[in-house]
Every structure is written in C-alpha cells, then in structure tokens.
Coordinates of C-alpha atoms in Angstrom, one line a residue:
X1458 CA 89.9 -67.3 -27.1
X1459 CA 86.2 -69.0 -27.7
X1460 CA 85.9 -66.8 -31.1
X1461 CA 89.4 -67.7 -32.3
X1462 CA 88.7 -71.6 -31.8
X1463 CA 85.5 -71.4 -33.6
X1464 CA 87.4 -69.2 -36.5
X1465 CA 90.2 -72.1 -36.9
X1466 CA 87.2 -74.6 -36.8
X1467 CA 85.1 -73.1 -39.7
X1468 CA 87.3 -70.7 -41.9
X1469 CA 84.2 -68.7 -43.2
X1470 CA 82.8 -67.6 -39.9
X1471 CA 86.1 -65.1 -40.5
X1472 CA 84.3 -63.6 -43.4
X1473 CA 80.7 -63.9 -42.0
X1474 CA 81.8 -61.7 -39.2
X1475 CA 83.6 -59.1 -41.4
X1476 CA 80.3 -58.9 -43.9
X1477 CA 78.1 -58.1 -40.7
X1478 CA 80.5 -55.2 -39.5
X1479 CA 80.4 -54.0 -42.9
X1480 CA 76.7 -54.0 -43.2
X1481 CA 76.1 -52.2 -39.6
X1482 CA 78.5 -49.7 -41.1
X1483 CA 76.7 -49.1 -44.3
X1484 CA 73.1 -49.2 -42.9
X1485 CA 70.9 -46.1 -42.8
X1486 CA 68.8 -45.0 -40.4
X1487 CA 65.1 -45.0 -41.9
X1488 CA 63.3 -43.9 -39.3
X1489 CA 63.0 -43.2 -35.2
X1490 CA 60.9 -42.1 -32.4
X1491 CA 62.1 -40.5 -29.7
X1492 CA 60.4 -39.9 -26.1
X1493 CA 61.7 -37.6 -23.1
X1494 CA 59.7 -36.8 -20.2
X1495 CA 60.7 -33.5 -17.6
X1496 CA 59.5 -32.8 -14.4
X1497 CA 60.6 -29.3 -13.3
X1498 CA 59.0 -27.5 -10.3
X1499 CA 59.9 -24.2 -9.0
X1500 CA 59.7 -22.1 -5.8
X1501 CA 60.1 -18.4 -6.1
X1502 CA 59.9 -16.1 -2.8
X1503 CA 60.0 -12.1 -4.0
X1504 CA 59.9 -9.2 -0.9
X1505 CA 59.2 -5.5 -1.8
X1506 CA 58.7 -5.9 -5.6
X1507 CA 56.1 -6.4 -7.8
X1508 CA 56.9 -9.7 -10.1
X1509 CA 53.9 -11.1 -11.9
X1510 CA 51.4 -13.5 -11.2
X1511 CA 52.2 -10.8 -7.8
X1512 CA 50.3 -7.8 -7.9
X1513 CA 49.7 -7.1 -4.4
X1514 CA 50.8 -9.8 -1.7
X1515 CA 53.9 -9.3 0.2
X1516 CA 56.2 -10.9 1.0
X1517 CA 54.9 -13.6 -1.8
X1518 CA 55.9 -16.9 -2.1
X1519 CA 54.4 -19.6 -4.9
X1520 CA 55.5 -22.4 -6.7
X1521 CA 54.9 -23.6 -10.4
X1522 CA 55.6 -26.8 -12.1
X1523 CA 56.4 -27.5 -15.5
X1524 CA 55.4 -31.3 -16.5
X1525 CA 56.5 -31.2 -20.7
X1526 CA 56.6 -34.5 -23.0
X1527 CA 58.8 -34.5 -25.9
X1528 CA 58.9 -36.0 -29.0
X1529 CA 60.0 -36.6 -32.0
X1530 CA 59.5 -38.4 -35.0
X1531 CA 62.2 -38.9 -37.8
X1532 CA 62.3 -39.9 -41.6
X1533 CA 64.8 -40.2 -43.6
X1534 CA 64.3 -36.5 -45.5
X1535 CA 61.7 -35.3 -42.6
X1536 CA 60.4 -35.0 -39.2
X1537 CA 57.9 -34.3 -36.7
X1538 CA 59.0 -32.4 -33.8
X1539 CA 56.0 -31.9 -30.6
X1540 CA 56.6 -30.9 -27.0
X1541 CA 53.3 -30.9 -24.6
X1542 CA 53.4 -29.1 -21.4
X1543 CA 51.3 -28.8 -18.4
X1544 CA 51.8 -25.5 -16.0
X1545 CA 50.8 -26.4 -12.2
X1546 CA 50.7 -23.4 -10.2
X1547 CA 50.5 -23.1 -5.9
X1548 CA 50.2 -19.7 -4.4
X1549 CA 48.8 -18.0 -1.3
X1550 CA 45.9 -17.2 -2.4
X1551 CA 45.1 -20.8 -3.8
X1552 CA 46.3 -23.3 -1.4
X1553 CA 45.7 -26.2 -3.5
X1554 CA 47.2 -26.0 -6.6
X1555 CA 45.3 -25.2 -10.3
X1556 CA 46.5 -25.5 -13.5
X1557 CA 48.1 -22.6 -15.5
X1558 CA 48.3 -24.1 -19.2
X1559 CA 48.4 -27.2 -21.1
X1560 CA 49.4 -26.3 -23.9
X1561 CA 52.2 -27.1 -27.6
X1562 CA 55.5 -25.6 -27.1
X1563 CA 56.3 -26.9 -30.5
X1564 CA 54.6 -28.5 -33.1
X1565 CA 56.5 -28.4 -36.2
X1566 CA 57.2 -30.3 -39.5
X1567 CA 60.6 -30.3 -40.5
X1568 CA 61.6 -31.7 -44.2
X1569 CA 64.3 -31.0 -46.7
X1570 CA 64.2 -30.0 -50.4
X1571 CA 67.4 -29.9 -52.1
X1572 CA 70.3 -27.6 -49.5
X1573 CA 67.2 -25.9 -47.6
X1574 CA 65.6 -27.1 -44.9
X1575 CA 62.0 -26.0 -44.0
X1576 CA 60.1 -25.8 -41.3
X1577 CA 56.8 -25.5 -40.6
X1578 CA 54.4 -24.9 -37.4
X1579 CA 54.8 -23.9 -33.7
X1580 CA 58.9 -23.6 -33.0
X1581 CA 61.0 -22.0 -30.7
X1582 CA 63.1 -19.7 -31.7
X1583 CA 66.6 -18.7 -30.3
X1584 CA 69.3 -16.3 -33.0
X1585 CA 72.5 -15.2 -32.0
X1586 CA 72.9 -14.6 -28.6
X1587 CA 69.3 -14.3 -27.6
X1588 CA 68.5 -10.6 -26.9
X1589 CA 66.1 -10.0 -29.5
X1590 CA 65.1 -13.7 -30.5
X1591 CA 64.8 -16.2 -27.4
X1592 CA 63.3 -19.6 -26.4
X1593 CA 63.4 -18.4 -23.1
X1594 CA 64.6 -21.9 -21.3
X1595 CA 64.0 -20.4 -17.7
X1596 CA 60.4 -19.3 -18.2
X1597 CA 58.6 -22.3 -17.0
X1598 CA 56.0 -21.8 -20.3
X1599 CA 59.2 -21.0 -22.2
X1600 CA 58.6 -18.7 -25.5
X1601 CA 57.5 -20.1 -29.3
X1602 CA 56.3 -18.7 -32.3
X1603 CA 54.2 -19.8 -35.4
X1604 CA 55.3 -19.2 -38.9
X1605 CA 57.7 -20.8 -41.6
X1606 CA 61.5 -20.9 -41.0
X1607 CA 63.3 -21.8 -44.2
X1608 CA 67.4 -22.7 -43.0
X1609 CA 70.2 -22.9 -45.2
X1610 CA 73.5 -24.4 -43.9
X1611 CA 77.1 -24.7 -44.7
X1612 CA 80.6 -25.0 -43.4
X1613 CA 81.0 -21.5 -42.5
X1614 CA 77.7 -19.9 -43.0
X1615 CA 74.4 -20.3 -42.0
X1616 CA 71.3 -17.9 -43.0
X1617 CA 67.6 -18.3 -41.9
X1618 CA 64.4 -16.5 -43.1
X1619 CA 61.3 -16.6 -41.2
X1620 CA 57.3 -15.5 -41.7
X1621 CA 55.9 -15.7 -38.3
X1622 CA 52.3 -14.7 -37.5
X1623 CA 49.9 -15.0 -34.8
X1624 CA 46.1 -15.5 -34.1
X1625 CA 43.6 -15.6 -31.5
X1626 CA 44.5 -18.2 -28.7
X1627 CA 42.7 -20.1 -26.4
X1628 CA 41.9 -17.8 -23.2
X1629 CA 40.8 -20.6 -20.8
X1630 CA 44.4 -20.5 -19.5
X1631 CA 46.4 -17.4 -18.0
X1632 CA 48.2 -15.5 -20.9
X1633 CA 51.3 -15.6 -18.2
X1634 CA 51.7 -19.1 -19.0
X1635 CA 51.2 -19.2 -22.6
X1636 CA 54.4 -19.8 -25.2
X1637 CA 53.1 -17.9 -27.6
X1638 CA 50.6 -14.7 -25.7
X1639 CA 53.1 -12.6 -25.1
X1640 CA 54.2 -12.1 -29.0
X1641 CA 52.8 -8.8 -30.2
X1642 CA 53.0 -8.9 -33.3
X1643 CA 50.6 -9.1 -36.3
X1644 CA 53.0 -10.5 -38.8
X1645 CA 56.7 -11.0 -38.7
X1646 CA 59.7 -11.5 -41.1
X1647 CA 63.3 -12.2 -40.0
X1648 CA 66.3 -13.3 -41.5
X1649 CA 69.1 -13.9 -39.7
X1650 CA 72.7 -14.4 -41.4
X1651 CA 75.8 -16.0 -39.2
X1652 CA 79.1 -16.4 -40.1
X1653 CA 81.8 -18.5 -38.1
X1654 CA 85.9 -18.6 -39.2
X1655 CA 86.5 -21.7 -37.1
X1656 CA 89.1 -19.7 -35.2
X1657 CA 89.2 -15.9 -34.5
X1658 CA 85.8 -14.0 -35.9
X1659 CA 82.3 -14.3 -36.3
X1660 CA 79.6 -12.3 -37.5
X1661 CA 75.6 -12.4 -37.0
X1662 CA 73.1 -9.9 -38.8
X1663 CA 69.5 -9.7 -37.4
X1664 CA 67.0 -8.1 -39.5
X1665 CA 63.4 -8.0 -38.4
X1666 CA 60.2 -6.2 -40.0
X1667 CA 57.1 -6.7 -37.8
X1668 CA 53.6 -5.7 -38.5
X1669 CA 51.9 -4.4 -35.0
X1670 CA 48.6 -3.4 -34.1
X1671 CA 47.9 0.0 -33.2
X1672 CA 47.0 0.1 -29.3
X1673 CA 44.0 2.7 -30.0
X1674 CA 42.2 2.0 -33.4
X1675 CA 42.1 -0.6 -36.1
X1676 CA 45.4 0.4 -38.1
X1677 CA 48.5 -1.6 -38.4
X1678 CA 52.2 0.0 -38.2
X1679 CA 55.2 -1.4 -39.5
X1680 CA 58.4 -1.5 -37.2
X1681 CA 61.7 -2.2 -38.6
X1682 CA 65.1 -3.9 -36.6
X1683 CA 68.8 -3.8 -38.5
X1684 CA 71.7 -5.1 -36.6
X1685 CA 74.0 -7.8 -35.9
X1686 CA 77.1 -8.8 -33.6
X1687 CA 80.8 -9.1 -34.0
X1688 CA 82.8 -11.7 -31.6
X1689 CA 86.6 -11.8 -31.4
X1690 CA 88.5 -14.3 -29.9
X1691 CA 91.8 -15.9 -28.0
X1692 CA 92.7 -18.5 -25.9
X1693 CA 91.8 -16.4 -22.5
X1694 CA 90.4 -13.2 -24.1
X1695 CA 86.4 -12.3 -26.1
X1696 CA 85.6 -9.4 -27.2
X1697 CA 81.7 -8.5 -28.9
X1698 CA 80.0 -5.8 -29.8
X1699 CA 75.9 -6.1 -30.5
X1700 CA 74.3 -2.9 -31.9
X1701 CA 70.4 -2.3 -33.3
X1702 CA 68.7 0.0 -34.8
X1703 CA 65.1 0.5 -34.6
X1704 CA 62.8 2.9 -36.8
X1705 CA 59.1 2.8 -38.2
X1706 CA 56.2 3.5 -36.1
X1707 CA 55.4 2.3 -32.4
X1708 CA 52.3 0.6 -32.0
X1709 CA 51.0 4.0 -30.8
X1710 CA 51.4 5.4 -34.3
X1711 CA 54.7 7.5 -33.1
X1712 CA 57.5 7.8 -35.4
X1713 CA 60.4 6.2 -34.1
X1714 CA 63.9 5.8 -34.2
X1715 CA 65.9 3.9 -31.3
X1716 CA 68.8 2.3 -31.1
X1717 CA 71.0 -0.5 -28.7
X1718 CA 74.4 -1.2 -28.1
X1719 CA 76.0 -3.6 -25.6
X1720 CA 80.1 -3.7 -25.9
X1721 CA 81.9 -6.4 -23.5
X1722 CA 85.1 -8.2 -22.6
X1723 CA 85.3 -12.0 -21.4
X1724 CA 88.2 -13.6 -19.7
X1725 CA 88.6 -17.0 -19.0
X1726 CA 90.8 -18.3 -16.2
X1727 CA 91.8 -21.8 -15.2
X1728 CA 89.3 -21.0 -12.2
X1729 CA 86.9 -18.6 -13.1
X1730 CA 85.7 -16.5 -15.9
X1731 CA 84.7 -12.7 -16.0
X1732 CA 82.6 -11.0 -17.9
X1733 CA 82.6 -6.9 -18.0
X1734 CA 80.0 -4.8 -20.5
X1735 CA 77.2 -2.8 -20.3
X1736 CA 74.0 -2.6 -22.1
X1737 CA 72.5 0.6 -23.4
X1738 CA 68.8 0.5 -24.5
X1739 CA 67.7 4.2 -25.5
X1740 CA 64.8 6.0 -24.8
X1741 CA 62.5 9.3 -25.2
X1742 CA 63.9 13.1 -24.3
X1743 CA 61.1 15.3 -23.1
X1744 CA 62.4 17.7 -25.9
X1745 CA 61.2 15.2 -28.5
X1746 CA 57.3 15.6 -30.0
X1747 CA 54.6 13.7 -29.3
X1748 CA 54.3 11.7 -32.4
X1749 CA 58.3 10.6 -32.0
X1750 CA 59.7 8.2 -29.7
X1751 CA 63.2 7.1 -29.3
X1752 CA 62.3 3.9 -26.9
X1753 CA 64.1 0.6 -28.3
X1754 CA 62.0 -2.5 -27.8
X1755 CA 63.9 -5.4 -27.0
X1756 CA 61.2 -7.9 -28.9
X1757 CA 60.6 -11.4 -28.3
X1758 CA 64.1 -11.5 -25.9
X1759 CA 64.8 -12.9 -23.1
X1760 CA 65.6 -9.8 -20.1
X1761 CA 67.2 -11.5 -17.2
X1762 CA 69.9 -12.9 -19.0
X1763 CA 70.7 -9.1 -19.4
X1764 CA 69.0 -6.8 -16.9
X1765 CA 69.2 -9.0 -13.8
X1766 CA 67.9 -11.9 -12.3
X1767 CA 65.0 -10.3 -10.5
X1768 CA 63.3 -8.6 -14.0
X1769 CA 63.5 -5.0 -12.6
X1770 CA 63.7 -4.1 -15.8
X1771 CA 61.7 -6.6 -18.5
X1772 CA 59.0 -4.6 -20.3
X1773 CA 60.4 -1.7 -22.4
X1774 CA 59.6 1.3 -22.6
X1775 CA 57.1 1.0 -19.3
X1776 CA 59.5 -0.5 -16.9
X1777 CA 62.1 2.6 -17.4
X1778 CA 59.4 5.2 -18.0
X1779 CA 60.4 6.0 -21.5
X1780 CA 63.8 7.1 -20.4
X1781 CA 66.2 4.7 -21.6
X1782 CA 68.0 2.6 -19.6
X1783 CA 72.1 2.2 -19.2
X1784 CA 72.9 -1.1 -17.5
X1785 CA 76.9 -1.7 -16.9
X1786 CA 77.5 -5.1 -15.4
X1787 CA 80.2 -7.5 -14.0
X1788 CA 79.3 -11.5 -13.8
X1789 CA 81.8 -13.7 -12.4
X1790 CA 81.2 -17.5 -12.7
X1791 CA 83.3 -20.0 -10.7
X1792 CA 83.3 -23.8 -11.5
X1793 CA 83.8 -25.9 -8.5
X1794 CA 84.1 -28.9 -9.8
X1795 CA 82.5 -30.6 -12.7
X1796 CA 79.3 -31.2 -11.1
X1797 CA 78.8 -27.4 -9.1
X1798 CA 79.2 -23.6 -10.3
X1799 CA 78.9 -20.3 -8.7
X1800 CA 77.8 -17.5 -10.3
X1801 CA 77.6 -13.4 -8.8
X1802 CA 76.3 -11.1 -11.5
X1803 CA 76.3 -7.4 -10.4
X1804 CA 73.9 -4.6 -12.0
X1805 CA 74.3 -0.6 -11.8
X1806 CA 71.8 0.9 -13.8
X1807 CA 70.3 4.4 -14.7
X1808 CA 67.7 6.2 -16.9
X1809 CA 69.8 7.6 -20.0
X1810 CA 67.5 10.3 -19.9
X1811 CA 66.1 11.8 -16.2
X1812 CA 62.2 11.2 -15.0
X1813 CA 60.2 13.9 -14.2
X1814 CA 59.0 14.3 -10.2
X1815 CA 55.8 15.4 -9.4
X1816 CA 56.7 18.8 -9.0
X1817 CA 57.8 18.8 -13.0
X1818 CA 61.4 18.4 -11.8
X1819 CA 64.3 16.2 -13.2
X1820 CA 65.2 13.6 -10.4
X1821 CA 68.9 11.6 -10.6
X1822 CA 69.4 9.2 -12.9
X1823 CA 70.6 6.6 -11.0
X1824 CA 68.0 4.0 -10.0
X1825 CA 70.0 1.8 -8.1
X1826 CA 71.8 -1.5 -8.6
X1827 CA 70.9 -5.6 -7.9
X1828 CA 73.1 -8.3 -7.4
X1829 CA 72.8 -11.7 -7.8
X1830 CA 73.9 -14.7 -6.6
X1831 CA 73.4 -18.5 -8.3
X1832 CA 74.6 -22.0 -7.6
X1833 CA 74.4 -25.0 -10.2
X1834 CA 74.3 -28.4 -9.2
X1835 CA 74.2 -31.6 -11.3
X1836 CA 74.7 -34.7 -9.4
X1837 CA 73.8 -36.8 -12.0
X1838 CA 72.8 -36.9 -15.6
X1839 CA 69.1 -36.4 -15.4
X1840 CA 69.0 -34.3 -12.4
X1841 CA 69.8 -30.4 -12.2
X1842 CA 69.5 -28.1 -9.0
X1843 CA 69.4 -24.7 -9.3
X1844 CA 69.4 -21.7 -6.6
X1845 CA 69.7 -18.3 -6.3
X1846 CA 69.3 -15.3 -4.1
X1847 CA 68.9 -11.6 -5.6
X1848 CA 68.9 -8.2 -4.1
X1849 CA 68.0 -5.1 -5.5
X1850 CA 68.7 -1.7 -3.9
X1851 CA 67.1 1.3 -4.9
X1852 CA 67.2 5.7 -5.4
X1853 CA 64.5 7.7 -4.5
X1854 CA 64.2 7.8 -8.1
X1855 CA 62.6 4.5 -8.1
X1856 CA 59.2 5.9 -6.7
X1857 CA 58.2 7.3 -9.8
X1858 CA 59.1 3.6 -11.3
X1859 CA 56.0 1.1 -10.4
X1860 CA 58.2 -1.8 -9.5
X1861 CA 59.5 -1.5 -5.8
X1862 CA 57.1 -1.2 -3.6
X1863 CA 59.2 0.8 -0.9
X1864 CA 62.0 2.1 -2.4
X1865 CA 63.6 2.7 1.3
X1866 CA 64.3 -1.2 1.7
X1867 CA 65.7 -4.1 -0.1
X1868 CA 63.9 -5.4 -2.4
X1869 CA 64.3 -9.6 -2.5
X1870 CA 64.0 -12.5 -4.9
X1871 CA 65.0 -16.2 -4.3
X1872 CA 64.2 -19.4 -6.0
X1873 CA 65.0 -23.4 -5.9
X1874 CA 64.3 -25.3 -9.1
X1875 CA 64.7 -29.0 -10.1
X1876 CA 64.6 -30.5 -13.5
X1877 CA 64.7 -34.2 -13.6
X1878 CA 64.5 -35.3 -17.8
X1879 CA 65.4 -38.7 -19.0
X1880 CA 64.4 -40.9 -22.1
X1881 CA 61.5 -42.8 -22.0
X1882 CA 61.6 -44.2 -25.7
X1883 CA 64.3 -44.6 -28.6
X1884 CA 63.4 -46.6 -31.4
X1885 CA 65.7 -46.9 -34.2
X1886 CA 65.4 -49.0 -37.8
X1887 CA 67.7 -49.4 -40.2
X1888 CA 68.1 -50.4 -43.5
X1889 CA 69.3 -53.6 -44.5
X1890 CA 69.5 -54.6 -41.4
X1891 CA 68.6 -57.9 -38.5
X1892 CA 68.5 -56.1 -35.6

C-alpha cells in the first residue's frame, strides 16, 4: 500500500524500481571469499582386533578430533581452493591429548582456458563410485593427492586427466594422519571418462598407469589399471557392474595380472532400500611362480565402504594373505524420518584361493562374516551425529590372518562422531552494482 502511494505520487519511481531489478539481474559476480569452520571429534572403542594407531592394547578405546578451516577464493575465470586441518588425538597410553597433524588437505588453483578447466596443487580426489579413487570423507585426515587435473565438461559427458606425483613429506607428524602418506606411488596418470543419458544408462571408464618404487632396490615398476562401470536404472530397480583389470609389475618386481569385479542389485522402497552384490578382488594360487602374482590392489580407495565397517580387510594383498578375497554383502538402509536413518550392512567373506596351515595344509576358505550396524542423525543444519556398532565373527582360518587377535571370540568395533560446520564468512561483489 506505502509503495503504491509513493508510485501514484512520483510516476518515475515506477521505472527506478524496474531499472534496479534489472541491474541485480544482469550483475556478475566478480569475486568472493568464502569461510567454513568444522569441528568433528570421534570416539572409537575396538575389542579383539588389531585397528591402527592399536597395535597391542585391548580392549582399546581413543578419541581423535578433526578441527579443518575452509576456504575459498573466487574470480571471475579462477580460484583458490585451501582446507587446513589440525588432528587431536587421546588414547590410553597418552592421557592428555597430542597432536596428530596439521596439515593442507587441499591447496589448489583452479582456472579456465577456453572449455577446460585446470587444476593445479594438493586436491582430493573422488571418480566414479570411489573404489579405486577416494577422498575418503570418514578418515578423520581424509585422503589428497598432488598433481595436475585437467576437466572437460559437457551436457552428457565429462572426462578428466590427471598427473599426480609425490615427494618427501614432513615426518614430524604420524604418517596415520597424513592426506597424502599413504599414496604409494612415484608418479601417476589417470583419466577418467563418464557418460550420463539423463534417464536409463551410464558409463564410467577408469584408466590408471602408476610408477611404484621397488620395495627392495632402487628400480621403478610400472603398474597398469583398465576398467570402468555400467549403471542401469528404473524407478524402484539399479543394476551396476564394475570390473578392473590390473597387469604390469608389483612393486616387488613380480609380473602381474589381477583382476576385480563387483555385480549388484538396488531396490528402492517407499521405506527402505536394499542393496545385494558381492565384491571379488583376486589373488595368488600357490601353483603360480615366484616372479607372478595375481593380487589386485585396490589403490588409493576407500575399503570400508566395501569390505565392512570394521577394516578387516583394507590393505591388499597383506590383509587376505595373497589369496584373494570374495566378499558377497546385503545393506539395508531405513530412513526414519527426514532427520534419522538406520543402516545394517552384512559381510560373508572367503579367501578365493585357500591359506596354507602350518603343517603345509590347505585350511577352509571361509574366514567368517561382520555385521554392522549405523544410525544417522541430523537435528539441525550444522550438526550431524553418527553411531555405529560392528561385530565380526571368525574361522579358525583367521589365525593364520594377523588381524583378530583370538579368533574364538567376537571381535568388536564402535564409534560416536559429531561434525558441527557452519559459515563463518561469505563475501560477495558484483558488477555494476550498490550493494
């Protein structure tokens, strides 16, 4: 009512009003800064298995705490992307608490030249589905690589080569809580190609060269990944397929050829979702030679998201004993309500091929199966709660495995995490503009 008055009183506040609605439309965003903050600590209690920084205690209960500061500076045709975090850990056998890392876990340049987009500097790094390529969100250190990522983008398509390297890093911290210690790799080239249909199909291709150092003299090998994904898809029904192959030389100089498939089936109902598959990782028959190897390597993925909450199985070949590993699985996640989700995943798993007892016998291949249990809360925005409980149950053939400790009882994980994030600052300026 107040605006139409002052409209019939002076005829060109009218057009004033439409020019400045037309201006905020047509203004540009020159540049922006951008600030979050997160606060994320963790307690973890494990029982009868060995789960670093554990090597002996038990039970063993400790805490870490991730303190990270994000930001981000943007230009029209380039940005500046860096995320600083500090790693607090608390453990029996140092009551008060020391730090783990401080440390980048990016530090990247980001600009644009014509259709491609370049970037360049410490990034994380997450293709497909994350099996072979993760950022590995849980991980309080989480996981980032160095190199140049050149992106190319369209409707449909999207394709991404990478040169990745990495160097000698600062030891003052643990390795454990490092983004970037854990890569093994001397050199690295990836490109990964993804195709979408909007409705029914998609596609990913993964192809990976890395150069690795050899674990008992100066030389370098060259190990080779080809691969991809295909996704189908209905209202209620997904269907994938991922498959690998791997070939080239181990890093102990045997020849090697290895593959990886994982098939599964999704269904979504109104009130819960199921998801049934398996995952087979292949490994070494005692009839091969000595300088051949059939163990896959999983690379720079994330495990738990695969193999179980509780990382029975993370480190390949050691954690299987060079057998191979079949994994078939059933997860079952039930939204409450918008805010809280339950989630049971359960795990059967066996060597594909059998270890070897100390009497130079073959022993069964089954190794025994986990099951675990998750709840997800988010009350508000900024605030997410995470629990779960884990149990894994073992063979007799887990003795000759150096992860349960007895493998007569129950082996037992649990954990409570919080994340609290928000935005501390958001500058924006425009073109043209009087704000």
């Amino acid at each position: 009512m107040i605006l139409k008055t002052l409209i019939k009183a002076n005829p060109l506040l009218l057009f004033f009003i439409i020019f400045q609605l037309n201006a905020q439309q047509t203004d540009s965003l020159t540049r922006q800064f951008i600030m979050d903050i997160e606060i994320r600590p963790r307690a973890e209690y494990t029982s009868n298995y060995i789960l670093p920084p554990n090597d002996s205690i038990d039970p063993y209960f400790y805490i870490t705490q991730r303190n990270r500061i994000s930001m981000q500076y943007a230009r029209e045709k380039w940005l500046i992307k860096s995320d600083v975090q500090e790693i607090h850990l608390w453990d029996q056998n140092n009551k008060a608490s020391k730090v783990g890392s401080i440390n980048f876990y990016q530090l990247f340049l980001e600009t644009k030249f014509k259709s491609f987009n370049f970037r360049l500097g410490r990034q994380s790094i997450l293709l497909d589905n994350g099996r072979l390529f993760s950022d590995a969100p849980w991980a309080q250190q989480g996981r980032a690589h160095e190199g140049i990522r050149v992106m190319k983008y369209s409707k449909h398509i999207s394709n991404d080569f990478f040169f990745l390297f990495t160097r000698n890093y600062n030891e003052e911290f643990e390795p454990s809580y490092s983004p970037v210690a854990s890569n093994r790799y001397k050199y690295l080239l990836t490109n990964n190609f993804h195709y979408n249909s909007d409705r029914y199909f998609s596609f990913n291709s993964l192809n990976i060269v890395d150069f690795l150092k050899s674990t008992t003299s100066e030389e370098m090998y060259t190990r080779a990944t080809t691969g991809g994904r295909i996704e189908f898809k209905t209202k209620q029904w997904y269907y994938t397929l991922n498959s690998y192959l791997q070939f080239g030389k181990n890093p102990k100089g045997q020849k090697l050829f290895a593959y990886y498939l994982q098939p599964e089936i999704r269904l979504t109902l109104k009130n819960s979702i199921w998801r049934l598959g398996a995952e087979i990782i292949s490994g070494s028959n005692s009839s091969l030679a000595t300088n051949e190897s059939g163990d896959f390597d999983v690379l720079y993925g994330v495990t738990w998201k695969f193999n179980g909450n509780m990382n029975v199985f993370t480190r390949f070949p050691t954690d299987v004993g060079g057998k191979g590993l079949v994994n078939p699985y059933l997860f079952a996640t039930i939204p409450i309500n918008s805010k809280l989700s339950l989630r049971s995943d359960f795990h059967l798993f066996y060597n594909q091929y059998p270890l070897i007892s100390n009497l130079g016998q073959p022993v069964s291949k089954f190794l025994g199966f986990e099951n675990d249990f998750s709840m997800k809360y988010i009350p508000v925005r900024q605030l997410e709660i995470n629990y779960a409980f884990s149990f894994y149950k073992s063979t007799e053939s887990m003795k000759y495995l150096a992860k349960i400790q007895d493998q007569n009882k129950l082996a037992l994980w649990s954990y409570l995490m919080i994340s609290y994030s928000f935005n501390a600052v958001n500058t924006k300026h425009y073109k043209n503009s009087i704000r």
